[in-house]
Amino acid sequence: MVTAPAVCHDQSNVNVLIVDDHPSFRANARALLEAEGFEVVGEAEDGESALRAAAELRPQLVLLDVQLPDIDGFEVAARLRDGGSSPCVVLVSSRDGTDFGGLVAECGAAGFIPKAELSGSAISRLLP
């Protein structure tokens, strides 16, 4: 896992934007994260809406699916990093992280978690 500079620290004070094109995953992730003390401030279903939501909501953490219908999660993460808002970005996918090589580090994400292993503690381990 790669750690990048970010603004989030303790999960009880971390607000989150969830980005995934599957409504069922967004709902499950929201329920899981809220039950573990995170505050979900928004959801987006594709890369363009994620960028708009991040600019508007200023989340500390963006939980970001790698495969989106328009822009892939790596590009979204890079744009968030280059845009100056610098939220922590945690990439997720139903695929194994080894499938992505160095792309996680290159895009500036704090790390990667397989969707099947998503938990508050897994996210917390990636927070600075």
PDB file of C-alpha atoms in Angstrom:
ATOM      1  CA  MET A   1       0.000   0.000   0.000  1.00  0.00           C
ATOM      2  CA  VAL A   2       1.117   3.535  -0.691  1.00  0.00           C
ATOM      3  CA  THR A   3       0.616   6.480   1.602  1.00  0.00           C
ATOM      4  CA  ALA A   4       0.180   9.981   0.234  1.00  0.00           C
ATOM      5  CA  PRO A   5      -0.225  13.335   1.981  1.00  0.00           C
ATOM      6  CA  ALA A   6      -3.820  13.918   2.992  1.00  0.00           C
ATOM      7  CA  VAL A   7      -6.032  15.779   5.417  1.00  0.00           C
ATOM      8  CA  CYS A   8      -7.853  13.021   7.295  1.00  0.00           C
ATOM      9  CA  HIS A   9      -6.791  11.503  10.569  1.00  0.00           C
ATOM     10  CA  ASP A  10      -9.292   9.882  12.913  1.00  0.00           C
ATOM     11  CA  GLN A  11     -12.316   8.087  11.469  1.00  0.00           C
ATOM     12  CA  SER A  12     -14.779   9.602  13.934  1.00  0.00           C
ATOM     13  CA  ASN A  13     -14.140  12.994  12.338  1.00  0.00           C
ATOM     14  CA  VAL A  14     -13.724  11.915   8.709  1.00  0.00           C
ATOM     15  CA  ASN A  15     -16.321  12.845   6.116  1.00  0.00           C
ATOM     16  CA  VAL A  16     -16.508  10.665   3.019  1.00  0.00           C
ATOM     17  CA  LEU A  17     -17.602  10.837  -0.603  1.00  0.00           C
ATOM     18  CA  ILE A  18     -18.428   7.393  -2.036  1.00  0.00           C
ATOM     19  CA  VAL A  19     -17.912   6.993  -5.789  1.00  0.00           C
ATOM     20  CA  ASP A  20     -19.166   3.838  -7.498  1.00  0.00           C
ATOM     21  CA  ASP A  21     -21.447   3.146 -10.452  1.00  0.00           C
ATOM     22  CA  HIS A  22     -23.376   0.439  -8.566  1.00  0.00           C
ATOM     23  CA  PRO A  23     -26.099   1.832  -6.266  1.00  0.00           C
ATOM     24  CA  SER A  24     -26.048  -1.349  -4.171  1.00  0.00           C
ATOM     25  CA  PHE A  25     -22.327  -0.972  -3.420  1.00  0.00           C
ATOM     26  CA  ARG A  26     -22.783   2.713  -2.522  1.00  0.00           C
ATOM     27  CA  ALA A  27     -25.623   1.814  -0.136  1.00  0.00           C
ATOM     28  CA  ASN A  28     -23.657  -1.010   1.482  1.00  0.00           C
ATOM     29  CA  ALA A  29     -20.497   1.093   1.806  1.00  0.00           C
ATOM     30  CA  ARG A  30     -22.513   3.967   3.314  1.00  0.00           C
ATOM     31  CA  ALA A  31     -24.127   1.683   5.904  1.00  0.00           C
ATOM     32  CA  LEU A  32     -20.802   0.064   6.789  1.00  0.00           C
ATOM     33  CA  LEU A  33     -18.878   3.327   7.090  1.00  0.00           C
ATOM     34  CA  GLU A  34     -21.588   5.145   9.034  1.00  0.00           C
ATOM     35  CA  ALA A  35     -21.824   2.205  11.453  1.00  0.00           C
ATOM     36  CA  GLU A  36     -18.068   2.544  12.013  1.00  0.00           C
ATOM     37  CA  GLY A  37     -18.118   6.272  12.746  1.00  0.00           C
ATOM     38  CA  PHE A  38     -17.458   7.867   9.365  1.00  0.00           C
ATOM     39  CA  GLU A  39     -19.776  10.611   8.077  1.00  0.00           C
ATOM     40  CA  VAL A  40     -20.836  10.048   4.466  1.00  0.00           C
ATOM     41  CA  VAL A  41     -21.449  13.477   2.941  1.00  0.00           C
ATOM     42  CA  GLY A  42     -22.222  12.395  -0.603  1.00  0.00           C
ATOM     43  CA  GLU A  43     -22.255   9.810  -3.348  1.00  0.00           C
ATOM     44  CA  ALA A  44     -21.393   9.902  -7.041  1.00  0.00           C
ATOM     45  CA  GLU A  45     -21.920   7.341  -9.799  1.00  0.00           C
ATOM     46  CA  ASP A  46     -19.191   8.338 -12.264  1.00  0.00           C
ATOM     47  CA  GLY A  47     -15.929  10.248 -12.514  1.00  0.00           C
ATOM     48  CA  GLU A  48     -17.292  13.588 -13.703  1.00  0.00           C
ATOM     49  CA  SER A  49     -19.931  13.732 -10.969  1.00  0.00           C
ATOM     50  CA  ALA A  50     -17.270  12.664  -8.447  1.00  0.00           C
ATOM     51  CA  LEU A  51     -15.078  15.619  -9.402  1.00  0.00           C
ATOM     52  CA  ARG A  52     -18.027  18.024  -9.120  1.00  0.00           C
ATOM     53  CA  ALA A  53     -19.125  16.532  -5.773  1.00  0.00           C
ATOM     54  CA  ALA A  54     -15.591  16.677  -4.380  1.00  0.00           C
ATOM     55  CA  ALA A  55     -15.284  20.348  -5.328  1.00  0.00           C
ATOM     56  CA  GLU A  56     -18.653  21.144  -3.755  1.00  0.00           C
ATOM     57  CA  LEU A  57     -18.570  18.934  -0.654  1.00  0.00           C
ATOM     58  CA  ARG A  58     -14.808  19.065   0.102  1.00  0.00           C
ATOM     59  CA  PRO A  59     -14.676  15.559   1.619  1.00  0.00           C
ATOM     60  CA  GLN A  60     -11.663  14.500   3.621  1.00  0.00           C
ATOM     61  CA  LEU A  61     -11.841  10.998   2.141  1.00  0.00           C
ATOM     62  CA  VAL A  62     -12.973   9.786  -1.279  1.00  0.00           C
ATOM     63  CA  LEU A  63     -13.771   6.079  -1.506  1.00  0.00           C
ATOM     64  CA  LEU A  64     -13.317   5.615  -5.248  1.00  0.00           C
ATOM     65  CA  ASP A  65     -14.088   2.666  -7.508  1.00  0.00           C
ATOM     66  CA  VAL A  66     -11.382   1.952 -10.070  1.00  0.00           C
ATOM     67  CA  GLN A  67     -13.816   1.097 -12.881  1.00  0.00           C
ATOM     68  CA  LEU A  68     -16.304   3.865 -13.643  1.00  0.00           C
ATOM     69  CA  PRO A  69     -18.394   4.342 -16.786  1.00  0.00           C
ATOM     70  CA  ASP A  70     -16.649   7.532 -17.952  1.00  0.00           C
ATOM     71  CA  ILE A  71     -13.251   8.280 -16.362  1.00  0.00           C
ATOM     72  CA  ASP A  72     -11.386   5.552 -14.514  1.00  0.00           C
ATOM     73  CA  GLY A  73     -10.685   5.944 -10.815  1.00  0.00           C
ATOM     74  CA  PHE A  74      -6.950   6.438 -11.381  1.00  0.00           C
ATOM     75  CA  GLU A  75      -7.617   9.517 -13.517  1.00  0.00           C
ATOM     76  CA  VAL A  76     -10.175  10.854 -11.022  1.00  0.00           C
ATOM     77  CA  ALA A  77      -7.654  10.414  -8.189  1.00  0.00           C
ATOM     78  CA  ALA A  78      -4.950  12.218 -10.178  1.00  0.00           C
ATOM     79  CA  ARG A  79      -7.318  15.102 -10.970  1.00  0.00           C
ATOM     80  CA  LEU A  80      -8.309  15.399  -7.312  1.00  0.00           C
ATOM     81  CA  ARG A  81      -4.641  15.509  -6.334  1.00  0.00           C
ATOM     82  CA  ASP A  82      -3.784  18.043  -9.036  1.00  0.00           C
ATOM     83  CA  GLY A  83      -6.858  20.144  -8.268  1.00  0.00           C
ATOM     84  CA  GLY A  84      -5.464  21.172  -4.903  1.00  0.00           C
ATOM     85  CA  SER A  85      -8.288  19.871  -2.701  1.00  0.00           C
ATOM     86  CA  SER A  86      -6.129  16.884  -1.662  1.00  0.00           C
ATOM     87  CA  PRO A  87      -8.630  14.552  -0.023  1.00  0.00           C
ATOM     88  CA  CYS A  88      -7.398  11.115   0.971  1.00  0.00           C
ATOM     89  CA  VAL A  89      -8.322   8.794  -1.892  1.00  0.00           C
ATOM     90  CA  VAL A  90      -8.825   5.105  -1.252  1.00  0.00           C
ATOM     91  CA  LEU A  91      -9.383   3.061  -4.388  1.00  0.00           C
ATOM     92  CA  VAL A  92     -11.645   0.010  -4.353  1.00  0.00           C
ATOM     93  CA  SER A  93     -12.440  -2.688  -6.884  1.00  0.00           C
ATOM     94  CA  SER A  94     -13.887  -6.151  -7.093  1.00  0.00           C
ATOM     95  CA  ARG A  95     -10.578  -7.078  -8.775  1.00  0.00           C
ATOM     96  CA  ASP A  96      -7.396  -7.798  -6.855  1.00  0.00           C
ATOM     97  CA  GLY A  97      -5.009  -4.897  -6.337  1.00  0.00           C
ATOM     98  CA  THR A  98      -2.173  -6.734  -8.055  1.00  0.00           C
ATOM     99  CA  ASP A  99      -4.095  -6.298 -11.309  1.00  0.00           C
ATOM    100  CA  PHE A 100      -3.281  -2.584 -11.264  1.00  0.00           C
ATOM    101  CA  GLY A 101       0.505  -2.625 -10.892  1.00  0.00           C
ATOM    102  CA  GLY A 102       1.909   0.780  -9.990  1.00  0.00           C
ATOM    103  CA  LEU A 103      -1.203   2.728 -10.994  1.00  0.00           C
ATOM    104  CA  VAL A 104      -2.370   3.126  -7.378  1.00  0.00           C
ATOM    105  CA  ALA A 105       0.862   4.857  -6.376  1.00  0.00           C
ATOM    106  CA  GLU A 106       1.123   6.863  -9.587  1.00  0.00           C
ATOM    107  CA  CYS A 107      -2.329   8.446  -9.247  1.00  0.00           C
ATOM    108  CA  GLY A 108      -1.651   9.678  -5.704  1.00  0.00           C
ATOM    109  CA  ALA A 109      -4.159   7.477  -3.897  1.00  0.00           C
ATOM    110  CA  ALA A 110      -3.463   6.607  -0.259  1.00  0.00           C
ATOM    111  CA  GLY A 111      -3.983   2.948  -1.131  1.00  0.00           C
ATOM    112  CA  PHE A 112      -6.259   0.215  -2.411  1.00  0.00           C
ATOM    113  CA  ILE A 113      -8.775  -2.071  -0.707  1.00  0.00           C
ATOM    114  CA  PRO A 114     -10.586  -4.935  -2.461  1.00  0.00           C
ATOM    115  CA  LYS A 115     -14.348  -4.400  -2.133  1.00  0.00           C
ATOM    116  CA  ALA A 116     -14.728  -7.742  -0.348  1.00  0.00           C
ATOM    117  CA  GLU A 117     -12.338  -6.504   2.365  1.00  0.00           C
ATOM    118  CA  LEU A 118     -13.810  -3.015   2.849  1.00  0.00           C
ATOM    119  CA  SER A 119     -14.089  -1.999   6.496  1.00  0.00           C
ATOM    120  CA  GLY A 120     -13.551   1.030   8.642  1.00  0.00           C
ATOM    121  CA  SER A 121     -10.379  -0.473  10.050  1.00  0.00           C
ATOM    122  CA  ALA A 122      -9.003  -1.207   6.556  1.00  0.00           C
ATOM    123  CA  ILE A 123      -9.594   2.431   5.617  1.00  0.00           C
ATOM    124  CA  SER A 124      -8.147   3.691   8.911  1.00  0.00           C
ATOM    125  CA  ARG A 125      -4.904   1.819   8.233  1.00  0.00           C
ATOM    126  CA  LEU A 126      -4.468   3.961   5.101  1.00  0.00           C
ATOM    127  CA  LEU A 127      -5.191   7.281   6.794  1.00  0.00           C
ATOM    128  CA  PRO A 128      -2.176   9.323   7.876  1.00  0.00           C
TER     129      PRO A 128
END
